[in-house]
mmCIF file of N, CA and C in Angstrom:
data_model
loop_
_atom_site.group_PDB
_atom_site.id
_atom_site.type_symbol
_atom_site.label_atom_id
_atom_site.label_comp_id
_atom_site.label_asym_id
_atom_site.label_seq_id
_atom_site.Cartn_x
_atom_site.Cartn_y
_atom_site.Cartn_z
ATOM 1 N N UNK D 19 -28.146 -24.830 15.592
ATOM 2 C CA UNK D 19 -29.331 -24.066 15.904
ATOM 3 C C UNK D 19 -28.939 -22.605 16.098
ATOM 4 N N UNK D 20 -30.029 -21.916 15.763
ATOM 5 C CA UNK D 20 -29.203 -20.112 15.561
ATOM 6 C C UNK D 20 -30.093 -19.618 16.625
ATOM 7 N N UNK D 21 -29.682 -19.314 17.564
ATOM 8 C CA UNK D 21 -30.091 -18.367 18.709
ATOM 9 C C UNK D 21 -31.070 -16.706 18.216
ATOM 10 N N UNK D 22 -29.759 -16.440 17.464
ATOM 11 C CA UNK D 22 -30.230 -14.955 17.581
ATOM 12 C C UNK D 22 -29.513 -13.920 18.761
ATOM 13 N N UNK D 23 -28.902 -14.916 19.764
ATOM 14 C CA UNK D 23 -28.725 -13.869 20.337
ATOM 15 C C UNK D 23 -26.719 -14.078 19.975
ATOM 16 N N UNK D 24 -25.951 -13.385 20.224
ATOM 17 C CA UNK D 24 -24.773 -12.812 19.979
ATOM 18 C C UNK D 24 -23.907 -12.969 21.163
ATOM 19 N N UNK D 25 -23.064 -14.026 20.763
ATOM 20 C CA UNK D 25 -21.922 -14.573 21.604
ATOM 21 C C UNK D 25 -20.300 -13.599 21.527
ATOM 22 N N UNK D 26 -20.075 -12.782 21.007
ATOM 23 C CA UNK D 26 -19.494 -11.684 21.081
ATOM 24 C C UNK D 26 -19.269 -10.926 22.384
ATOM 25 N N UNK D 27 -18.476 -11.062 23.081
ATOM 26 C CA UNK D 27 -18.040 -10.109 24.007
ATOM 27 C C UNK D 27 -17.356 -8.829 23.822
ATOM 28 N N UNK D 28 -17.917 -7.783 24.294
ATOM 29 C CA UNK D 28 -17.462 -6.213 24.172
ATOM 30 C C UNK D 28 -16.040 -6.290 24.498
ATOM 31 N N UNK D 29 -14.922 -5.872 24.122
ATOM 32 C CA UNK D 29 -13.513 -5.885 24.620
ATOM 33 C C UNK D 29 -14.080 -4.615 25.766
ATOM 34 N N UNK D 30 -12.813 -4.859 26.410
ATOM 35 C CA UNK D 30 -12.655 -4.016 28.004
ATOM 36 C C UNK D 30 -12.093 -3.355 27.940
ATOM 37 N N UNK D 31 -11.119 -3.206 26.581
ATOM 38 C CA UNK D 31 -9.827 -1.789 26.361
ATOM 39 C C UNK D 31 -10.059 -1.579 24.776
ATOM 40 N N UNK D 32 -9.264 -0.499 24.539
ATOM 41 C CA UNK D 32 -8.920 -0.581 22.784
ATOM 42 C C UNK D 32 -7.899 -1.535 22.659
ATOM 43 N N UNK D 33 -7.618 -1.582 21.364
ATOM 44 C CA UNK D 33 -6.675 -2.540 20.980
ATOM 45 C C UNK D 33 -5.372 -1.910 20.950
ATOM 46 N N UNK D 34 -4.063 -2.357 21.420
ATOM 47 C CA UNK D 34 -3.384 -1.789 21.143
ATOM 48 C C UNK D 34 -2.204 -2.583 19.937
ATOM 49 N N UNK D 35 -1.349 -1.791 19.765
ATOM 50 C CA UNK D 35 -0.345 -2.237 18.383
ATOM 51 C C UNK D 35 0.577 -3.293 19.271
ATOM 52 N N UNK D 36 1.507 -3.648 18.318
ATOM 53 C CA UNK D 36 2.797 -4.539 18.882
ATOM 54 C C UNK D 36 3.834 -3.691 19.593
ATOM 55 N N UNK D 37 3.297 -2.307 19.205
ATOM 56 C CA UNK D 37 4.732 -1.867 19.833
ATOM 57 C C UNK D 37 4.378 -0.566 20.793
ATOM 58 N N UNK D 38 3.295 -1.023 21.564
ATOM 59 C CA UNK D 38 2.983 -0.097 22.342
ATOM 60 C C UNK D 38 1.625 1.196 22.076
ATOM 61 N N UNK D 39 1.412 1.164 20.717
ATOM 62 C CA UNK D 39 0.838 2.421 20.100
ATOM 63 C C UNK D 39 1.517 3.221 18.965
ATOM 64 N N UNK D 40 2.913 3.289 19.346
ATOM 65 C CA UNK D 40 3.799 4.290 18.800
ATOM 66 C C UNK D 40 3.957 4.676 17.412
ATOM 67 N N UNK D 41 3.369 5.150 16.800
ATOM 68 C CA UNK D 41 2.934 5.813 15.206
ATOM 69 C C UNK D 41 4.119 7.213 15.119
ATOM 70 N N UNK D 42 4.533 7.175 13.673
ATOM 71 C CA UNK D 42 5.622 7.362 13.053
ATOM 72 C C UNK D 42 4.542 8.336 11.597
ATOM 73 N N UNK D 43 4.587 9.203 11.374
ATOM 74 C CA UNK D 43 4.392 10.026 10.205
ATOM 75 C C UNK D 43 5.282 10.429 9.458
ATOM 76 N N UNK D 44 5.177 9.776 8.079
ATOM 77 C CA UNK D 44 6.390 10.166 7.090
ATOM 78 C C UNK D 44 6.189 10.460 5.805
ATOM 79 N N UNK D 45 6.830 11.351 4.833
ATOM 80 C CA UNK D 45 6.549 11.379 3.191
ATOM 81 C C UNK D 45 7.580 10.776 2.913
ATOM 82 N N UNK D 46 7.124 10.473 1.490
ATOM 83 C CA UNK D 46 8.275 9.830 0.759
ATOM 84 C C UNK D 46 8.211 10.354 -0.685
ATOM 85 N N UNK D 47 9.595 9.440 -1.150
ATOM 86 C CA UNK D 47 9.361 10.207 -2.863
ATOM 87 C C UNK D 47 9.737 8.371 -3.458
ATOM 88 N N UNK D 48 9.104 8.256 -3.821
ATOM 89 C CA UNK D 48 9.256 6.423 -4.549
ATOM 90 C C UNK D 48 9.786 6.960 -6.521
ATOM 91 N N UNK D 49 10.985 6.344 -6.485
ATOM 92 C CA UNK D 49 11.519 5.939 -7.745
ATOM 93 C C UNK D 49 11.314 4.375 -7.710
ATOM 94 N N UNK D 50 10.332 3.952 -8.803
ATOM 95 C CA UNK D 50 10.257 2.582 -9.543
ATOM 96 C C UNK D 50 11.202 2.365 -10.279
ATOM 97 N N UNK D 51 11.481 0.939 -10.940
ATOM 98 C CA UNK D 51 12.521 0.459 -11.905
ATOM 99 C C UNK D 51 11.555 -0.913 -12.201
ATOM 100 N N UNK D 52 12.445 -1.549 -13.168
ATOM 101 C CA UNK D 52 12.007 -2.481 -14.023
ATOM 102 C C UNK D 52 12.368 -3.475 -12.977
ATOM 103 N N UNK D 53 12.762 -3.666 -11.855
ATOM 104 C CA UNK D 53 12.623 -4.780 -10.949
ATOM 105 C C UNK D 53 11.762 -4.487 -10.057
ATOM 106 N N UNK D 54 11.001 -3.154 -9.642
ATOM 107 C CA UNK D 54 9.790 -3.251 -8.909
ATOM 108 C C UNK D 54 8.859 -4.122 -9.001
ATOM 109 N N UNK D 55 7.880 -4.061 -7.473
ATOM 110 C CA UNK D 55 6.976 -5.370 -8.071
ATOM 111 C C UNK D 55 5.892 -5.237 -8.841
ATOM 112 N N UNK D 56 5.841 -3.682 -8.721
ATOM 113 C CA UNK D 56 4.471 -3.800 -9.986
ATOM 114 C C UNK D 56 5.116 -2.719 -10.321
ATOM 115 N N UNK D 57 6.103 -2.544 -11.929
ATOM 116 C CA UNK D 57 6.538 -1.081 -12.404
ATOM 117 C C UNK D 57 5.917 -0.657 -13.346
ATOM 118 N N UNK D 58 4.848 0.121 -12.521
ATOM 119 C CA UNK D 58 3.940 1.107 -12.931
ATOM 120 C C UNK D 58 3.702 2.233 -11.782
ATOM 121 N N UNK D 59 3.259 3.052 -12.461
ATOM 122 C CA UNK D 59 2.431 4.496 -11.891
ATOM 123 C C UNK D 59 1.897 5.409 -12.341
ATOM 124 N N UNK D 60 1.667 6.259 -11.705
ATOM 125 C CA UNK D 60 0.488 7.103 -12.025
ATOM 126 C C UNK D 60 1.314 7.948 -13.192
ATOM 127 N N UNK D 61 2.713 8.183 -13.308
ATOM 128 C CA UNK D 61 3.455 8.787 -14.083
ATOM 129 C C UNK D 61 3.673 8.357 -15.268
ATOM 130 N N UNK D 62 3.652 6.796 -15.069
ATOM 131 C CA UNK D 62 4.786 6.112 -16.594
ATOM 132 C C UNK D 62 4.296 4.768 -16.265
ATOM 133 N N UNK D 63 3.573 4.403 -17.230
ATOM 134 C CA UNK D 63 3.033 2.567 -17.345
ATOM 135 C C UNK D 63 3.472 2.117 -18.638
ATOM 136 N N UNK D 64 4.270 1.329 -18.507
ATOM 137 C CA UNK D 64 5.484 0.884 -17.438
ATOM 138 C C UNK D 64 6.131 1.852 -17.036
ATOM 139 N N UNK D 65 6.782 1.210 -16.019
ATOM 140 C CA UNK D 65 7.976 1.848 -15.812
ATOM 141 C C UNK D 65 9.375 1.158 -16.633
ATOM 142 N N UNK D 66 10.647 1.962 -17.586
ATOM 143 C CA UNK D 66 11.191 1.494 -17.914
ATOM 144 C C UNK D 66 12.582 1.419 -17.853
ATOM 145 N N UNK D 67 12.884 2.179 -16.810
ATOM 146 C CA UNK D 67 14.118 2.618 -15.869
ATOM 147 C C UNK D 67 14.793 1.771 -14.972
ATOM 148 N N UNK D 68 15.733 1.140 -15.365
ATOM 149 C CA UNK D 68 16.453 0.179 -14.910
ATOM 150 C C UNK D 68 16.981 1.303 -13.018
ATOM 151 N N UNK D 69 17.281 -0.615 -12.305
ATOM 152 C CA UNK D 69 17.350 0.386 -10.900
ATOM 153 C C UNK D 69 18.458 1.188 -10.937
ATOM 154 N N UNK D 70 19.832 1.038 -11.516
ATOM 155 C CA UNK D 70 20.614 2.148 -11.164
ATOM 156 C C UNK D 70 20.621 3.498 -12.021
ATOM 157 N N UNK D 71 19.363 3.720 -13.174
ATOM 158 C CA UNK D 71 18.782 4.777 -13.474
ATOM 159 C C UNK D 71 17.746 5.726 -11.972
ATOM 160 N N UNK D 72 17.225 4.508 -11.767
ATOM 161 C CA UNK D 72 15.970 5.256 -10.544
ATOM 162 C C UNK D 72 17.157 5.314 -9.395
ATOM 163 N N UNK D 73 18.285 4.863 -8.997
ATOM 164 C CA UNK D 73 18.975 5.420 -8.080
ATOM 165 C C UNK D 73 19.716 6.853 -8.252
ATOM 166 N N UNK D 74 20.015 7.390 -9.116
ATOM 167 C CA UNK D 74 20.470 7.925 -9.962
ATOM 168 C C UNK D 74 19.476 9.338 -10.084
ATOM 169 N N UNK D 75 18.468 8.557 -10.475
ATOM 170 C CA UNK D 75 17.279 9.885 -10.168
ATOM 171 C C UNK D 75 17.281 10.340 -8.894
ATOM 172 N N UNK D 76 16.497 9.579 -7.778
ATOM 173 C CA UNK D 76 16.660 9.661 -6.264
ATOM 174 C C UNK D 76 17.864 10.653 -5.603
ATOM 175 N N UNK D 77 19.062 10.366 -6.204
ATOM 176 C CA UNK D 77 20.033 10.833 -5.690
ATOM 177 C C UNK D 77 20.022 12.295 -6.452
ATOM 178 N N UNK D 78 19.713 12.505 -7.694
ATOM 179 C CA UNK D 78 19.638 13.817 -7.724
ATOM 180 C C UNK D 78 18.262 14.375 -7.217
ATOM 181 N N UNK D 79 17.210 13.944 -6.796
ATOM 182 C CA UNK D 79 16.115 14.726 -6.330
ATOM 183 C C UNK D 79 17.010 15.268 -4.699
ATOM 184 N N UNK D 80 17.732 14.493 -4.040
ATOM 185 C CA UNK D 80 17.796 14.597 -2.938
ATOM 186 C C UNK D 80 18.942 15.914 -2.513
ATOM 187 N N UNK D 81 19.850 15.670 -4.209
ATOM 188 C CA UNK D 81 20.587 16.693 -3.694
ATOM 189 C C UNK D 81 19.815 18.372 -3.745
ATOM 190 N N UNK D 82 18.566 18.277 -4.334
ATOM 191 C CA UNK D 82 17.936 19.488 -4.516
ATOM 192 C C UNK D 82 17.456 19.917 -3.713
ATOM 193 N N UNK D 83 16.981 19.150 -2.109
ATOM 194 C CA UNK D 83 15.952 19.260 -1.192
ATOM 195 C C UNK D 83 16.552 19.607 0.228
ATOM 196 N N UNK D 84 16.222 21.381 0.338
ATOM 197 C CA UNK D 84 16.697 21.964 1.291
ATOM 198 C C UNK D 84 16.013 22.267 2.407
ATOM 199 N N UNK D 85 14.599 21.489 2.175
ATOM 200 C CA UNK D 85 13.268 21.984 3.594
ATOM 201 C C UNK D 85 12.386 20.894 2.989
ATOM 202 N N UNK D 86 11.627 20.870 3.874
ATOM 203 C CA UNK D 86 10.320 20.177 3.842
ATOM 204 C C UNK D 86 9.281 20.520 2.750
ATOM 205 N N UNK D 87 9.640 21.631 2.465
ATOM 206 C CA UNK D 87 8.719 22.460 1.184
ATOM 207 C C UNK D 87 9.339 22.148 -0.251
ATOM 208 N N UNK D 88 10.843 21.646 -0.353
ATOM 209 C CA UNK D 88 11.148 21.363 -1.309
ATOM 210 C C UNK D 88 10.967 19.751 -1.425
ATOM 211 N N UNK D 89 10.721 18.893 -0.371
ATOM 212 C CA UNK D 89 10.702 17.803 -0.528
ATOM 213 C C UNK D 89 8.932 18.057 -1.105
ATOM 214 N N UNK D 90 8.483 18.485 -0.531
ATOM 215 C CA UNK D 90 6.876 18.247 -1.097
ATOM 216 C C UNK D 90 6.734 18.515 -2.371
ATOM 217 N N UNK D 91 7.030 19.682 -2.849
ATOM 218 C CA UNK D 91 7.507 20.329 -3.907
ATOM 219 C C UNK D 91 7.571 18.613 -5.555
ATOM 220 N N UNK D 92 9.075 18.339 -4.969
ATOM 221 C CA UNK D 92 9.594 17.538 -5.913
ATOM 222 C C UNK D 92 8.546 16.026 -5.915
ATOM 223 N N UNK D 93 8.528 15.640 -4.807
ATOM 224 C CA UNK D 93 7.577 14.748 -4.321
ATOM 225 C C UNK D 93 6.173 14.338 -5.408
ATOM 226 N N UNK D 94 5.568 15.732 -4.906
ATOM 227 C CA UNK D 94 4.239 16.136 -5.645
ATOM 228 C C UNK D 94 4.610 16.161 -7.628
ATOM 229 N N UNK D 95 5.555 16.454 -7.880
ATOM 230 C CA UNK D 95 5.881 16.467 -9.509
ATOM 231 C C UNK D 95 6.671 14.817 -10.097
ATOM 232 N N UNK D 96 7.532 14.277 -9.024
ATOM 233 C CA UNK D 96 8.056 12.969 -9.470
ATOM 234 C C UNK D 96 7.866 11.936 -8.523
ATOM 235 N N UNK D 97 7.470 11.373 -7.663
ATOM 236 C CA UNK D 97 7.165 10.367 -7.215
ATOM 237 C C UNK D 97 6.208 9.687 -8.165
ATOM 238 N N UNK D 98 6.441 8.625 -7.739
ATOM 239 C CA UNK D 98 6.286 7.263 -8.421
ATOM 240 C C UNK D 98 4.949 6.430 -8.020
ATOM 241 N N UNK D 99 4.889 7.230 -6.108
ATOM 242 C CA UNK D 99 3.853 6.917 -5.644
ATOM 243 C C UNK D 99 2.230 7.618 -5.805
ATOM 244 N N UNK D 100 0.799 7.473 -5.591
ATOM 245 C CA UNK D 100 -0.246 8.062 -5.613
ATOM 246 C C UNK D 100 -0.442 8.822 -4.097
ATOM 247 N N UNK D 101 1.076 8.868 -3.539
ATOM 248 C CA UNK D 101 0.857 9.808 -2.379
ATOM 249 C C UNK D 101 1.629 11.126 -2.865
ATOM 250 N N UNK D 102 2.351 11.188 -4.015
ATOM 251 C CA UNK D 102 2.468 12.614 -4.573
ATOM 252 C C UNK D 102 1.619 13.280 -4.554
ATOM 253 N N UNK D 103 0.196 13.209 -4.864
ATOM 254 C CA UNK D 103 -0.814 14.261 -5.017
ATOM 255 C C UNK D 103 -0.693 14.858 -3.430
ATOM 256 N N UNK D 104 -0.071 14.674 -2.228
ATOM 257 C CA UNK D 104 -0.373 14.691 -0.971
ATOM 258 C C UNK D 104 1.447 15.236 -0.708
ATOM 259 N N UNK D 105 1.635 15.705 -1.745
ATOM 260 C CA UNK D 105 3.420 15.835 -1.365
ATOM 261 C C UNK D 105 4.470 14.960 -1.061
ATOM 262 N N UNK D 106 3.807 13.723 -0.945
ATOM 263 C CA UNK D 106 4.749 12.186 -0.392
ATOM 264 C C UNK D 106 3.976 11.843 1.042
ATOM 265 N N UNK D 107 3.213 12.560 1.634
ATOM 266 C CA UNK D 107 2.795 12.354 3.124
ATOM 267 C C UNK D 107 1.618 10.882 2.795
ATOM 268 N N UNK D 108 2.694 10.191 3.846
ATOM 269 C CA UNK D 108 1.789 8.593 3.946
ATOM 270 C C UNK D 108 1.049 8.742 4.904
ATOM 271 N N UNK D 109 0.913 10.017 5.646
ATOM 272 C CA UNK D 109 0.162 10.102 7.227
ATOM 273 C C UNK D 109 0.108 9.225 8.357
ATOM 274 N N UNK D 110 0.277 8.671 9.081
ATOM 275 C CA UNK D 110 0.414 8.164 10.329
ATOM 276 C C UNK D 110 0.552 6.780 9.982
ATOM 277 N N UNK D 111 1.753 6.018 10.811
ATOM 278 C CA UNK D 111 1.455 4.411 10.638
ATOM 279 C C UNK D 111 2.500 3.549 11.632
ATOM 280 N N UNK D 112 2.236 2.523 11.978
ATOM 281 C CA UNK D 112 2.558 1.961 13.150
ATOM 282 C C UNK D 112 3.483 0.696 12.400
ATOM 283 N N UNK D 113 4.106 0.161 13.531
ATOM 284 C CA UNK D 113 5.111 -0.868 13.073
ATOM 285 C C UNK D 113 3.835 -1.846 12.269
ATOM 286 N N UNK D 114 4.882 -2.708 11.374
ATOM 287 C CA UNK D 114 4.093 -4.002 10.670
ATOM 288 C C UNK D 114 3.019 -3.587 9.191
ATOM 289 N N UNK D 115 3.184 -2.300 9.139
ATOM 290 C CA UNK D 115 2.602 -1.873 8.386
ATOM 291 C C UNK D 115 2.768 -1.061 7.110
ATOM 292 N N UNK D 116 3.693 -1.006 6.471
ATOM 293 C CA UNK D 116 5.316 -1.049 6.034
ATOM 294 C C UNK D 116 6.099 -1.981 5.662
ATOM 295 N N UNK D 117 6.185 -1.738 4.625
ATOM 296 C CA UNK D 117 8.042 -3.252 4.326
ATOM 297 C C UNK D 117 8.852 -2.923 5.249
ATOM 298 N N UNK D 118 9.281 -3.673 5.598
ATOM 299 C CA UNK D 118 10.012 -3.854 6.852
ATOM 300 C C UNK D 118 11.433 -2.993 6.607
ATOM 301 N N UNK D 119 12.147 -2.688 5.776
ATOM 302 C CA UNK D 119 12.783 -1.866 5.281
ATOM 303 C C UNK D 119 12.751 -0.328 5.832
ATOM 304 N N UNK D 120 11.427 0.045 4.522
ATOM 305 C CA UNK D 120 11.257 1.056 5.039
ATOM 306 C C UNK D 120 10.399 2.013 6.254
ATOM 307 N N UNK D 121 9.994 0.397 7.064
ATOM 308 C CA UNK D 121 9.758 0.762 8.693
ATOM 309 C C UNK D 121 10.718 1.182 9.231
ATOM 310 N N UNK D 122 11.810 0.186 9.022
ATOM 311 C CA UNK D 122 13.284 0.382 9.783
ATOM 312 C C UNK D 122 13.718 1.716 9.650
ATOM 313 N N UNK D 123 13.776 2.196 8.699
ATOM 314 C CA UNK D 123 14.455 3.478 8.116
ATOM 315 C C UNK D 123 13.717 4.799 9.013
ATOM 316 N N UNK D 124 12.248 4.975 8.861
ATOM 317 C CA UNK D 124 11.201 5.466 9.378
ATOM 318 C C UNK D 124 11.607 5.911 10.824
ATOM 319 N N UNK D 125 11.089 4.316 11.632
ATOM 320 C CA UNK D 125 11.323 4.566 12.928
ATOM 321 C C UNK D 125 12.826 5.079 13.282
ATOM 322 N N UNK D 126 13.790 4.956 12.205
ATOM 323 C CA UNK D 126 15.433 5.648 12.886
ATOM 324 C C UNK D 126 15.356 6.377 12.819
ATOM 325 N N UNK D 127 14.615 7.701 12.555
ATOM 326 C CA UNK D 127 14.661 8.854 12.051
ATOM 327 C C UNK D 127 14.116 9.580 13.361
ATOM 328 N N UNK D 128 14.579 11.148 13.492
ATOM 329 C CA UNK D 128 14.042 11.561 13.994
ATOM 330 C C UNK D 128 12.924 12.788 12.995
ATOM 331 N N UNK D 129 12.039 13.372 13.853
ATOM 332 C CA UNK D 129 11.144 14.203 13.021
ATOM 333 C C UNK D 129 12.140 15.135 12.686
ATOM 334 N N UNK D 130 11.671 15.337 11.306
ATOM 335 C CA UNK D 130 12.587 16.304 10.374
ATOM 336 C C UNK D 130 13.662 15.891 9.930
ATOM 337 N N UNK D 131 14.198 15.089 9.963
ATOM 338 C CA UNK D 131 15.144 13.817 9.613
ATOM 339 C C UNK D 131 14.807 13.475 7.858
ATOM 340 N N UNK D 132 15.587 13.448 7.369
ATOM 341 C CA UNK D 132 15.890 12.994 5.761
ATOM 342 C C UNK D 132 16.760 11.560 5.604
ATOM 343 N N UNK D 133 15.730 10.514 5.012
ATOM 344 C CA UNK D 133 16.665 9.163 4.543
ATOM 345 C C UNK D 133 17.867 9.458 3.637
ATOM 346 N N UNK D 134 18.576 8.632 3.583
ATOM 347 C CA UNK D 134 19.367 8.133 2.532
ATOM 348 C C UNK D 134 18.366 7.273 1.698
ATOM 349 N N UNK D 135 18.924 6.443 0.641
ATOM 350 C CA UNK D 135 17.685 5.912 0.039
ATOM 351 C C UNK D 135 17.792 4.685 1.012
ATOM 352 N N UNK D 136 16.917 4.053 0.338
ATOM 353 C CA UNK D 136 15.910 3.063 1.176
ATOM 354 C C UNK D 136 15.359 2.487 0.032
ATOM 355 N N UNK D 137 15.871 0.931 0.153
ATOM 356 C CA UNK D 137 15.412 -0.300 -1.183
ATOM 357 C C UNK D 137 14.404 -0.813 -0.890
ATOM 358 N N UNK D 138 13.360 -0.874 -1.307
ATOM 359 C CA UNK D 138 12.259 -1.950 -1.063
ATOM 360 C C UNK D 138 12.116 -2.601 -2.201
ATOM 361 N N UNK D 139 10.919 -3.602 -1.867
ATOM 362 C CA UNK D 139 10.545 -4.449 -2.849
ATOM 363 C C UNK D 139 9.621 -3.018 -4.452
ATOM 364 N N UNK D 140 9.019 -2.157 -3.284
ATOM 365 C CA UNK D 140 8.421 -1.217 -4.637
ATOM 366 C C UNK D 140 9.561 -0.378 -5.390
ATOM 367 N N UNK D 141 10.622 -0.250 -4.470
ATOM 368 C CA UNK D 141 11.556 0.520 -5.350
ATOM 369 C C UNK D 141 12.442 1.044 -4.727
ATOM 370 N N UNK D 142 13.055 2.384 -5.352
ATOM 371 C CA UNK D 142 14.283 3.223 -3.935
ATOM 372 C C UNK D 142 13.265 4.439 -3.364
ATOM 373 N N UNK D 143 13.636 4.668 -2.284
ATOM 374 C CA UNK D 143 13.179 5.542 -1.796
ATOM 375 C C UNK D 143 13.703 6.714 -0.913
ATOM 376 N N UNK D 144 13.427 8.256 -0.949
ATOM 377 C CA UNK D 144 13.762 9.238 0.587
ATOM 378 C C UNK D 144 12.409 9.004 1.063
ATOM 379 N N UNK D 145 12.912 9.061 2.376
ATOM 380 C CA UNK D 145 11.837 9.525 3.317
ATOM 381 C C UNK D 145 12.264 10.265 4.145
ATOM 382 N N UNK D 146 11.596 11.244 4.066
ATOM 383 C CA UNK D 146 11.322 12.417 5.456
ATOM 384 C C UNK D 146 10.313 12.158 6.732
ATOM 385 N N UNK D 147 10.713 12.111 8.066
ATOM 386 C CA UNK D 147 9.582 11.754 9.292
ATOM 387 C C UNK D 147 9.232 13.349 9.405
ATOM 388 N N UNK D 148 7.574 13.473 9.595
ATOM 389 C CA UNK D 148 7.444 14.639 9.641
ATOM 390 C C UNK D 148 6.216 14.323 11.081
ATOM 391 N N UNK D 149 6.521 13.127 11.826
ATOM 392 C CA UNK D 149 5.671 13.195 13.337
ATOM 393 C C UNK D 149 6.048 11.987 13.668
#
């Protein structure tokens, strides 16, 4: 039988995360390869760059990147990801929300901090924490 009326209780707080709240802001620059899980992008469908080509790339973008302006810079022209148009900035994000990888990497960082690469299932990656 349908009431109509609404058994829903108002929560008493916001919700909070698993890990307190604590949000992490980072760009990245994503090199795909032919073992990514979907190798494609906005650049090259397919992608046909075996991974120790896209490591290879990565490692020379990184030796080029002397500020935050050059990471956006390169970011915005070769990433792999549809957060290039945005310089690599993934904007704010909390544990669990992320391959676990490149959470890990993320949260070690301090702001202004530059990865080494970083393997995920989408590919290799730098990341810069920029909050």
């Amino acid at each position: 039988m349908h009431s109509g009326v609404s058994q829903w209780e108002f929560p008493d707080a916001p919700a909070k995360a698993e890990d307190g709240g604590k949000q992490v802001r980072a760009s990245h620059l994503l090199c795909k390869h032919t073992e990514s899980r979907r190798p494609a992008s906005w650049r090259e469908d397919p992608i046909t760059r075996s991974k120790k080509e896209a490591l290879e790339r990565l490692n020379g973008f990184a030796a080029q990147i002397q500020s935050p302006e050059d990471f956006a810079r390169i970011a915005t022209k070769e990433s792999d990801c549809s957060s290039a148009r945005k310089g690599g900035d993934l904007g704010f994000f909390g544990r669990g929300q992320m391959q676990k990888p490149f959470e890990e990497a993320t949260f070690a960082l301090k702001v202004g901090e530059m990865s080494g690469v970083v393997d995920t299932a989408s590919g290799v990656h730098i990341i810069l924490r920029t909050g």
